[in-house]
């Protein structure tokens, strides 16, 4: 008489369990693939380690990682080691109206920041983006960092313009802040 847990049945159950485990690993690998870690060493956002989700759809207030388009040659930033990827907060998305009055930007009539005439390092700031009642196109983001006294002005959309969806690597969240 063979029992419920005879050798043949145990082997079948092991095979099924292995298949389920491999399937679960495959599904987890597929869904977790767009998650990765990103670090930030710029003082314009908290310095630390961030979780990057490539599938998220960022909106105003969310933080994103994007590829900095390096065609901008600004003397203020030549001395700094700019990262190829920047982390900034989304201040506005498509449909928002940007305007520049003097050296100050507004989004939908609300002030978002001015570009100083001279950097904290004493360099004259000549390059910044100016808009005249410009409605942001589809798939565009106006990003803004934090201006830190004693550390300088954030290098953000005031200087390099809009960030486009093709540049965005994903939405990010601060996991661990490095305190100095």
XYZ file of C-alpha atoms in Angstrom:
180
model
C 0.000 0.000 0.000
C 1.365 3.377 -0.948
C 0.789 6.373 1.294
C -0.210 9.877 0.425
C 3.428 11.053 0.602
C 5.002 8.290 -1.453
C 8.174 9.034 -3.460
C 6.398 9.647 -6.754
C 3.931 12.143 -5.268
C 6.713 13.968 -3.353
C 8.692 14.301 -6.587
C 5.652 15.730 -8.386
C 5.038 18.245 -5.574
C 8.727 19.271 -5.617
C 8.550 19.856 -9.371
C 5.404 21.980 -9.000
C 6.959 23.968 -6.114
C 10.135 24.604 -8.124
C 8.083 25.774 -11.091
C 6.044 28.137 -8.908
C 9.219 29.562 -7.331
C 10.868 30.102 -10.713
C 7.695 31.701 -12.043
C 7.475 34.007 -9.008
C 11.128 35.015 -9.465
C 10.518 35.729 -13.142
C 7.456 37.865 -12.423
C 9.272 39.715 -9.601
C 12.268 40.320 -11.864
C 10.011 41.723 -14.568
C 8.163 44.061 -12.215
C 11.175 45.097 -10.097
C 13.440 45.747 -13.078
C 12.373 49.404 -13.386
C 13.385 50.044 -9.745
C 16.937 51.178 -9.116
C 18.966 53.362 -6.782
C 20.223 56.847 -7.560
C 22.483 59.022 -5.438
C 22.501 62.804 -5.220
C 25.503 64.906 -4.190
C 24.069 68.295 -5.176
C 22.892 70.585 -2.389
C 19.885 71.683 -4.458
C 18.010 68.621 -3.161
C 18.695 66.545 -0.043
C 22.034 64.740 -0.407
C 21.462 61.019 -0.162
C 20.268 57.796 -1.729
C 17.049 57.747 -3.767
C 14.783 55.002 -5.110
C 14.087 55.475 -8.819
C 10.903 54.096 -10.402
C 11.071 54.167 -14.191
C 7.367 53.383 -14.620
C 5.917 56.184 -12.489
C 4.133 59.148 -14.074
C 5.468 62.226 -12.278
C 3.368 65.298 -11.625
C 3.771 68.632 -9.838
C 5.535 68.221 -6.501
C 7.130 64.892 -7.450
C 10.875 64.466 -7.682
C 12.352 63.147 -10.926
C 15.706 61.979 -12.222
C 16.507 63.193 -15.720
C 19.395 63.361 -18.141
C 20.908 66.805 -18.154
C 21.242 68.003 -21.750
C 24.876 69.071 -21.863
C 24.725 71.551 -24.737
C 24.638 74.377 -22.199
C 28.052 75.914 -21.529
C 27.645 78.174 -18.515
C 30.785 79.574 -16.858
C 29.085 79.424 -13.461
C 28.895 75.648 -13.654
C 32.111 74.838 -15.520
C 34.017 74.640 -12.245
C 31.533 72.223 -10.707
C 31.330 68.538 -11.540
C 27.774 68.430 -12.853
C 26.246 65.004 -12.760
C 24.911 63.572 -16.005
C 21.704 62.805 -14.120
C 20.014 65.460 -12.038
C 17.349 65.156 -9.354
C 14.851 67.998 -9.151
C 11.266 68.587 -8.091
C 8.599 69.061 -10.775
C 7.179 72.570 -10.363
C 4.877 72.528 -13.410
C 3.768 70.293 -16.276
C 2.186 70.692 -19.709
C -0.428 73.410 -19.955
C 1.146 75.654 -17.305
C 2.048 79.187 -18.356
C 5.610 80.389 -17.721
C 6.535 84.053 -17.788
C 9.764 85.924 -17.082
C 9.782 89.436 -15.681
C 13.336 90.732 -15.469
C 15.241 87.799 -13.972
C 12.245 86.233 -12.189
C 10.067 83.349 -13.377
C 6.385 82.869 -12.666
C 4.278 79.753 -13.228
C 0.578 80.409 -13.753
C 1.125 83.853 -12.225
C 2.853 82.540 -9.073
C 6.543 83.406 -8.452
C 8.919 80.425 -8.511
C 12.301 82.097 -8.292
C 14.707 84.656 -9.637
C 18.117 84.261 -11.202
C 20.674 86.309 -9.250
C 22.951 88.652 -11.173
C 26.051 87.307 -9.415
C 26.602 83.816 -8.024
C 27.662 83.273 -4.431
C 31.113 82.527 -5.854
C 31.256 86.005 -7.412
C 30.700 84.958 -11.048
C 28.345 87.080 -13.154
C 25.353 84.993 -14.264
C 24.531 85.900 -17.840
C 22.770 82.783 -19.110
C 19.222 82.029 -18.060
C 16.050 81.096 -19.913
C 13.439 83.794 -20.514
C 9.778 83.122 -21.380
C 7.026 85.467 -22.533
C 3.641 83.997 -21.556
C 4.763 80.577 -22.804
C 2.347 77.646 -22.449
C 4.266 74.461 -21.687
C 3.871 71.793 -24.405
C 2.813 68.201 -23.912
C 5.408 65.989 -22.228
C 7.356 68.867 -20.687
C 8.361 69.603 -17.101
C 9.559 72.765 -15.388
C 11.872 71.572 -12.611
C 13.063 73.480 -9.604
C 15.689 72.790 -6.964
C 16.267 74.387 -3.599
C 18.354 77.572 -3.426
C 20.568 77.036 -0.388
C 22.096 80.113 1.271
C 25.870 79.791 1.299
C 25.713 76.938 -1.236
C 24.428 78.733 -4.307
C 21.521 78.844 -6.668
C 19.999 75.583 -7.863
C 20.810 74.684 -11.463
C 17.264 74.107 -12.715
C 14.768 75.134 -15.421
C 15.529 78.792 -14.834
C 18.949 78.092 -16.385
C 18.497 75.210 -18.836
C 14.813 75.401 -19.741
C 12.217 72.670 -19.804
C 12.890 68.983 -19.289
C 11.126 66.703 -21.769
C 9.682 63.249 -21.167
C 12.431 61.704 -23.327
C 15.007 62.962 -20.793
C 13.152 61.705 -17.703
C 14.474 58.449 -16.254
C 11.709 58.205 -13.660
C 10.214 59.431 -10.425
C 12.353 59.224 -7.312
C 11.937 59.168 -3.537
C 14.536 59.883 -0.865
C 15.447 56.670 0.969
C 18.361 57.838 3.075
C 19.636 61.362 3.603
C 23.340 61.819 4.286
C 23.661 64.270 7.169
C 26.893 66.247 7.428
